């Protein structure tokens, strides 16, 4: 998952900044550099954790850094456009306040605004989820499953993963617009601070 940090209304900004002083161009460069190196990662972590019940460090830890994808020259100053990248495989429910209740019922809370829900295997919902060594597992169909007094046996087990990874959470329709809005607000705020 990649995200680009650049100036909005590029043509309009270019026209307005054509006759600007060199220090304004330097300020613009500094603001975008700061957002690429630190600010955007913090913004993404904050906005994701407003929607999902996950620690901010889990989100920011999935950042794979930034790279320059384009640049413009303004008053002799090169202003870069950055692309930030997040990677990560789907988390297990342990990252989302998973708990084991009486009779072995496993619950988790993926969204901040929801209550805890019973965890079920999305691949094989007919097999219950159980916890071993702190991780949720479920049995998956084998060639000869057999039912015993204690449950199914003779079946391989797999860790239950959620469908949620950091790139998917960032792409969520309740997260992504807020990330973009906050980045744009921060650019404007920092430029105003620099110019005042």
mmCIF file with all atom_site columns, C-alpha atoms in Angstrom, residues 40-149:
data_model
loop_
_atom_site.group_PDB
_atom_site.id
_atom_site.type_symbol
_atom_site.label_atom_id
_atom_site.label_alt_id
_atom_site.label_comp_id
_atom_site.label_asym_id
_atom_site.label_entity_id
_atom_site.label_seq_id
_atom_site.pdbx_PDB_ins_code
_atom_site.Cartn_x
_atom_site.Cartn_y
_atom_site.Cartn_z
_atom_site.occupancy
_atom_site.B_iso_or_equiv
_atom_site.pdbx_formal_charge
_atom_site.auth_seq_id
_atom_site.auth_comp_id
_atom_site.auth_asym_id
_atom_site.auth_atom_id
_atom_site.pdbx_PDB_model_num
ATOM 1   C CA . UNK A 1 40  ? 2.611   11.172  7.978  1.00 0.00 ? 40  UNK A CA 1
ATOM 2   C CA . UNK A 1 41  ? 3.433   7.987   9.892  1.00 0.00 ? 41  UNK A CA 1
ATOM 3   C CA . UNK A 1 42  ? 2.046   9.550   13.079 1.00 0.00 ? 42  UNK A CA 1
ATOM 4   C CA . UNK A 1 43  ? -1.063  10.795  11.271 1.00 0.00 ? 43  UNK A CA 1
ATOM 5   C CA . UNK A 1 44  ? -1.745  7.347   9.782  1.00 0.00 ? 44  UNK A CA 1
ATOM 6   C CA . UNK A 1 45  ? -1.279  5.662   13.169 1.00 0.00 ? 45  UNK A CA 1
ATOM 7   C CA . UNK A 1 46  ? -3.644  8.123   14.847 1.00 0.00 ? 46  UNK A CA 1
ATOM 8   C CA . UNK A 1 47  ? -6.386  7.858   12.226 1.00 0.00 ? 47  UNK A CA 1
ATOM 9   C CA . UNK A 1 48  ? -6.263  4.041   12.034 1.00 0.00 ? 48  UNK A CA 1
ATOM 10  C CA . UNK A 1 49  ? -6.526  3.715   15.831 1.00 0.00 ? 49  UNK A CA 1
ATOM 11  C CA . UNK A 1 50  ? -9.590  5.978   15.870 1.00 0.00 ? 50  UNK A CA 1
ATOM 12  C CA . UNK A 1 51  ? -11.444 3.288   13.901 1.00 0.00 ? 51  UNK A CA 1
ATOM 13  C CA . UNK A 1 52  ? -9.661  0.030   14.756 1.00 0.00 ? 52  UNK A CA 1
ATOM 14  C CA . UNK A 1 53  ? -8.984  -1.382  18.218 1.00 0.00 ? 53  UNK A CA 1
ATOM 15  C CA . UNK A 1 54  ? -5.236  -1.760  17.685 1.00 0.00 ? 54  UNK A CA 1
ATOM 16  C CA . UNK A 1 55  ? -2.137  -0.126  19.161 1.00 0.00 ? 55  UNK A CA 1
ATOM 17  C CA . UNK A 1 56  ? -0.605  2.751   17.248 1.00 0.00 ? 56  UNK A CA 1
ATOM 18  C CA . UNK A 1 57  ? 2.800   1.054   17.328 1.00 0.00 ? 57  UNK A CA 1
ATOM 19  C CA . UNK A 1 58  ? 1.368   -1.904  15.386 1.00 0.00 ? 58  UNK A CA 1
ATOM 20  C CA . UNK A 1 59  ? 0.383   0.501   12.608 1.00 0.00 ? 59  UNK A CA 1
ATOM 21  C CA . UNK A 1 60  ? 3.491   2.685   12.523 1.00 0.00 ? 60  UNK A CA 1
ATOM 22  C CA . UNK A 1 61  ? 5.668   -0.424  12.735 1.00 0.00 ? 61  UNK A CA 1
ATOM 23  C CA . UNK A 1 62  ? 4.324   -1.555  9.358  1.00 0.00 ? 62  UNK A CA 1
ATOM 24  C CA . UNK A 1 63  ? 5.754   1.535   7.645  1.00 0.00 ? 63  UNK A CA 1
ATOM 25  C CA . UNK A 1 64  ? 8.426   0.658   5.126  1.00 0.00 ? 64  UNK A CA 1
ATOM 26  C CA . UNK A 1 65  ? 9.661   4.233   4.831  1.00 0.00 ? 65  UNK A CA 1
ATOM 27  C CA . UNK A 1 66  ? 9.445   6.704   2.013  1.00 0.00 ? 66  UNK A CA 1
ATOM 28  C CA . UNK A 1 67  ? 10.987  7.410   -1.351 1.00 0.00 ? 67  UNK A CA 1
ATOM 29  C CA . UNK A 1 68  ? 11.141  10.406  -3.673 1.00 0.00 ? 68  UNK A CA 1
ATOM 30  C CA . UNK A 1 69  ? 8.904   9.868   -6.706 1.00 0.00 ? 69  UNK A CA 1
ATOM 31  C CA . UNK A 1 70  ? 8.962   13.316  -8.298 1.00 0.00 ? 70  UNK A CA 1
ATOM 32  C CA . UNK A 1 71  ? 10.276  16.829  -7.733 1.00 0.00 ? 71  UNK A CA 1
ATOM 33  C CA . UNK A 1 72  ? 9.804   20.403  -8.857 1.00 0.00 ? 72  UNK A CA 1
ATOM 34  C CA . UNK A 1 73  ? 12.300  23.268  -8.898 1.00 0.00 ? 73  UNK A CA 1
ATOM 35  C CA . UNK A 1 74  ? 11.123  26.507  -7.319 1.00 0.00 ? 74  UNK A CA 1
ATOM 36  C CA . UNK A 1 75  ? 13.311  29.586  -6.890 1.00 0.00 ? 75  UNK A CA 1
ATOM 37  C CA . UNK A 1 76  ? 16.353  27.373  -7.204 1.00 0.00 ? 76  UNK A CA 1
ATOM 38  C CA . UNK A 1 77  ? 15.096  24.954  -4.529 1.00 0.00 ? 77  UNK A CA 1
ATOM 39  C CA . UNK A 1 78  ? 14.144  21.351  -5.350 1.00 0.00 ? 78  UNK A CA 1
ATOM 40  C CA . UNK A 1 79  ? 10.872  20.321  -3.673 1.00 0.00 ? 79  UNK A CA 1
ATOM 41  C CA . UNK A 1 80  ? 10.302  16.572  -3.621 1.00 0.00 ? 80  UNK A CA 1
ATOM 42  C CA . UNK A 1 81  ? 7.097   14.542  -3.786 1.00 0.00 ? 81  UNK A CA 1
ATOM 43  C CA . UNK A 1 82  ? 7.248   11.479  -1.547 1.00 0.00 ? 82  UNK A CA 1
ATOM 44  C CA . UNK A 1 83  ? 5.587   8.102   -1.564 1.00 0.00 ? 83  UNK A CA 1
ATOM 45  C CA . UNK A 1 84  ? 5.140   6.318   1.749  1.00 0.00 ? 84  UNK A CA 1
ATOM 46  C CA . UNK A 1 85  ? 4.674   2.576   1.827  1.00 0.00 ? 85  UNK A CA 1
ATOM 47  C CA . UNK A 1 86  ? 3.032   0.261   4.354  1.00 0.00 ? 86  UNK A CA 1
ATOM 48  C CA . UNK A 1 87  ? 3.221   -3.508  4.251  1.00 0.00 ? 87  UNK A CA 1
ATOM 49  C CA . UNK A 1 88  ? 2.102   -6.307  6.457  1.00 0.00 ? 88  UNK A CA 1
ATOM 50  C CA . UNK A 1 89  ? 0.248   -9.572  6.493  1.00 0.00 ? 89  UNK A CA 1
ATOM 51  C CA . UNK A 1 90  ? -3.115  -9.887  8.221  1.00 0.00 ? 90  UNK A CA 1
ATOM 52  C CA . UNK A 1 91  ? -2.926  -9.683  12.004 1.00 0.00 ? 91  UNK A CA 1
ATOM 53  C CA . UNK A 1 92  ? -4.149  -12.424 14.282 1.00 0.00 ? 92  UNK A CA 1
ATOM 54  C CA . UNK A 1 93  ? -7.094  -11.492 16.536 1.00 0.00 ? 93  UNK A CA 1
ATOM 55  C CA . UNK A 1 94  ? -4.660  -11.268 19.482 1.00 0.00 ? 94  UNK A CA 1
ATOM 56  C CA . UNK A 1 95  ? -3.902  -7.726  18.267 1.00 0.00 ? 95  UNK A CA 1
ATOM 57  C CA . UNK A 1 96  ? -7.555  -6.756  18.726 1.00 0.00 ? 96  UNK A CA 1
ATOM 58  C CA . UNK A 1 97  ? -8.268  -7.374  22.435 1.00 0.00 ? 97  UNK A CA 1
ATOM 59  C CA . UNK A 1 98  ? -8.884  -11.105 22.053 1.00 0.00 ? 98  UNK A CA 1
ATOM 60  C CA . UNK A 1 99  ? -10.098 -12.944 25.140 1.00 0.00 ? 99  UNK A CA 1
ATOM 61  C CA . UNK A 1 100 ? -11.201 -16.455 26.047 1.00 0.00 ? 100 UNK A CA 1
ATOM 62  C CA . UNK A 1 101 ? -14.475 -16.730 27.942 1.00 0.00 ? 101 UNK A CA 1
ATOM 63  C CA . UNK A 1 102 ? -16.114 -19.621 29.769 1.00 0.00 ? 102 UNK A CA 1
ATOM 64  C CA . UNK A 1 103 ? -16.479 -22.855 27.841 1.00 0.00 ? 103 UNK A CA 1
ATOM 65  C CA . UNK A 1 104 ? -13.642 -21.841 25.532 1.00 0.00 ? 104 UNK A CA 1
ATOM 66  C CA . UNK A 1 105 ? -15.516 -19.154 23.599 1.00 0.00 ? 105 UNK A CA 1
ATOM 67  C CA . UNK A 1 106 ? -13.002 -16.833 21.942 1.00 0.00 ? 106 UNK A CA 1
ATOM 68  C CA . UNK A 1 107 ? -13.984 -13.200 21.420 1.00 0.00 ? 107 UNK A CA 1
ATOM 69  C CA . UNK A 1 108 ? -12.269 -10.203 19.853 1.00 0.00 ? 108 UNK A CA 1
ATOM 70  C CA . UNK A 1 109 ? -12.963 -6.519  19.221 1.00 0.00 ? 109 UNK A CA 1
ATOM 71  C CA . UNK A 1 110 ? -11.637 -5.381  15.826 1.00 0.00 ? 110 UNK A CA 1
ATOM 72  C CA . UNK A 1 111 ? -13.411 -2.003  15.768 1.00 0.00 ? 111 UNK A CA 1
ATOM 73  C CA . UNK A 1 112 ? -13.277 0.642   18.488 1.00 0.00 ? 112 UNK A CA 1
ATOM 74  C CA . UNK A 1 113 ? -16.984 1.427   18.115 1.00 0.00 ? 113 UNK A CA 1
ATOM 75  C CA . UNK A 1 114 ? -18.203 -2.173  18.437 1.00 0.00 ? 114 UNK A CA 1
ATOM 76  C CA . UNK A 1 115 ? -18.439 -4.625  21.302 1.00 0.00 ? 115 UNK A CA 1
ATOM 77  C CA . UNK A 1 116 ? -16.607 -7.927  21.450 1.00 0.00 ? 116 UNK A CA 1
ATOM 78  C CA . UNK A 1 117 ? -17.773 -10.553 18.989 1.00 0.00 ? 117 UNK A CA 1
ATOM 79  C CA . UNK A 1 118 ? -17.321 -14.319 18.880 1.00 0.00 ? 118 UNK A CA 1
ATOM 80  C CA . UNK A 1 119 ? -14.351 -15.305 16.770 1.00 0.00 ? 119 UNK A CA 1
ATOM 81  C CA . UNK A 1 120 ? -15.051 -17.809 14.018 1.00 0.00 ? 120 UNK A CA 1
ATOM 82  C CA . UNK A 1 121 ? -12.820 -19.242 11.361 1.00 0.00 ? 121 UNK A CA 1
ATOM 83  C CA . UNK A 1 122 ? -13.656 -17.552 8.075  1.00 0.00 ? 122 UNK A CA 1
ATOM 84  C CA . UNK A 1 123 ? -12.251 -20.487 6.114  1.00 0.00 ? 123 UNK A CA 1
ATOM 85  C CA . UNK A 1 124 ? -13.959 -23.313 8.001  1.00 0.00 ? 124 UNK A CA 1
ATOM 86  C CA . UNK A 1 125 ? -16.676 -21.889 10.293 1.00 0.00 ? 125 UNK A CA 1
ATOM 87  C CA . UNK A 1 126 ? -17.896 -25.396 11.161 1.00 0.00 ? 126 UNK A CA 1
ATOM 88  C CA . UNK A 1 127 ? -14.783 -25.945 13.298 1.00 0.00 ? 127 UNK A CA 1
ATOM 89  C CA . UNK A 1 128 ? -14.525 -24.020 16.580 1.00 0.00 ? 128 UNK A CA 1
ATOM 90  C CA . UNK A 1 129 ? -11.662 -21.682 17.416 1.00 0.00 ? 129 UNK A CA 1
ATOM 91  C CA . UNK A 1 130 ? -9.471  -22.570 20.392 1.00 0.00 ? 130 UNK A CA 1
ATOM 92  C CA . UNK A 1 131 ? -6.450  -20.919 21.969 1.00 0.00 ? 131 UNK A CA 1
ATOM 93  C CA . UNK A 1 132 ? -3.043  -22.565 22.329 1.00 0.00 ? 132 UNK A CA 1
ATOM 94  C CA . UNK A 1 133 ? 0.101   -20.731 23.401 1.00 0.00 ? 133 UNK A CA 1
ATOM 95  C CA . UNK A 1 134 ? -1.830  -17.464 23.286 1.00 0.00 ? 134 UNK A CA 1
ATOM 96  C CA . UNK A 1 135 ? -2.805  -17.762 19.623 1.00 0.00 ? 135 UNK A CA 1
ATOM 97  C CA . UNK A 1 136 ? -6.200  -18.647 18.146 1.00 0.00 ? 136 UNK A CA 1
ATOM 98  C CA . UNK A 1 137 ? -6.261  -21.889 16.161 1.00 0.00 ? 137 UNK A CA 1
ATOM 99  C CA . UNK A 1 138 ? -8.906  -23.821 14.311 1.00 0.00 ? 138 UNK A CA 1
ATOM 100 C CA . UNK A 1 139 ? -8.908  -27.321 12.915 1.00 0.00 ? 139 UNK A CA 1
ATOM 101 C CA . UNK A 1 140 ? -9.079  -27.546 9.163  1.00 0.00 ? 140 UNK A CA 1
ATOM 102 C CA . UNK A 1 141 ? -10.536 -30.443 7.194  1.00 0.00 ? 141 UNK A CA 1
ATOM 103 C CA . UNK A 1 142 ? -8.177  -33.338 6.631  1.00 0.00 ? 142 UNK A CA 1
ATOM 104 C CA . UNK A 1 143 ? -8.652  -36.600 4.837  1.00 0.00 ? 143 UNK A CA 1
ATOM 105 C CA . UNK A 1 144 ? -10.183 -38.540 7.736  1.00 0.00 ? 144 UNK A CA 1
ATOM 106 C CA . UNK A 1 145 ? -11.533 -36.339 10.500 1.00 0.00 ? 145 UNK A CA 1
ATOM 107 C CA . UNK A 1 146 ? -13.201 -38.136 13.359 1.00 0.00 ? 146 UNK A CA 1
ATOM 108 C CA . UNK A 1 147 ? -15.410 -36.833 16.104 1.00 0.00 ? 147 UNK A CA 1
ATOM 109 C CA . UNK A 1 148 ? -14.471 -37.842 19.642 1.00 0.00 ? 148 UNK A CA 1
ATOM 110 C CA . UNK A 1 149 ? -15.810 -36.915 23.072 1.00 0.00 ? 149 UNK A CA 1
#
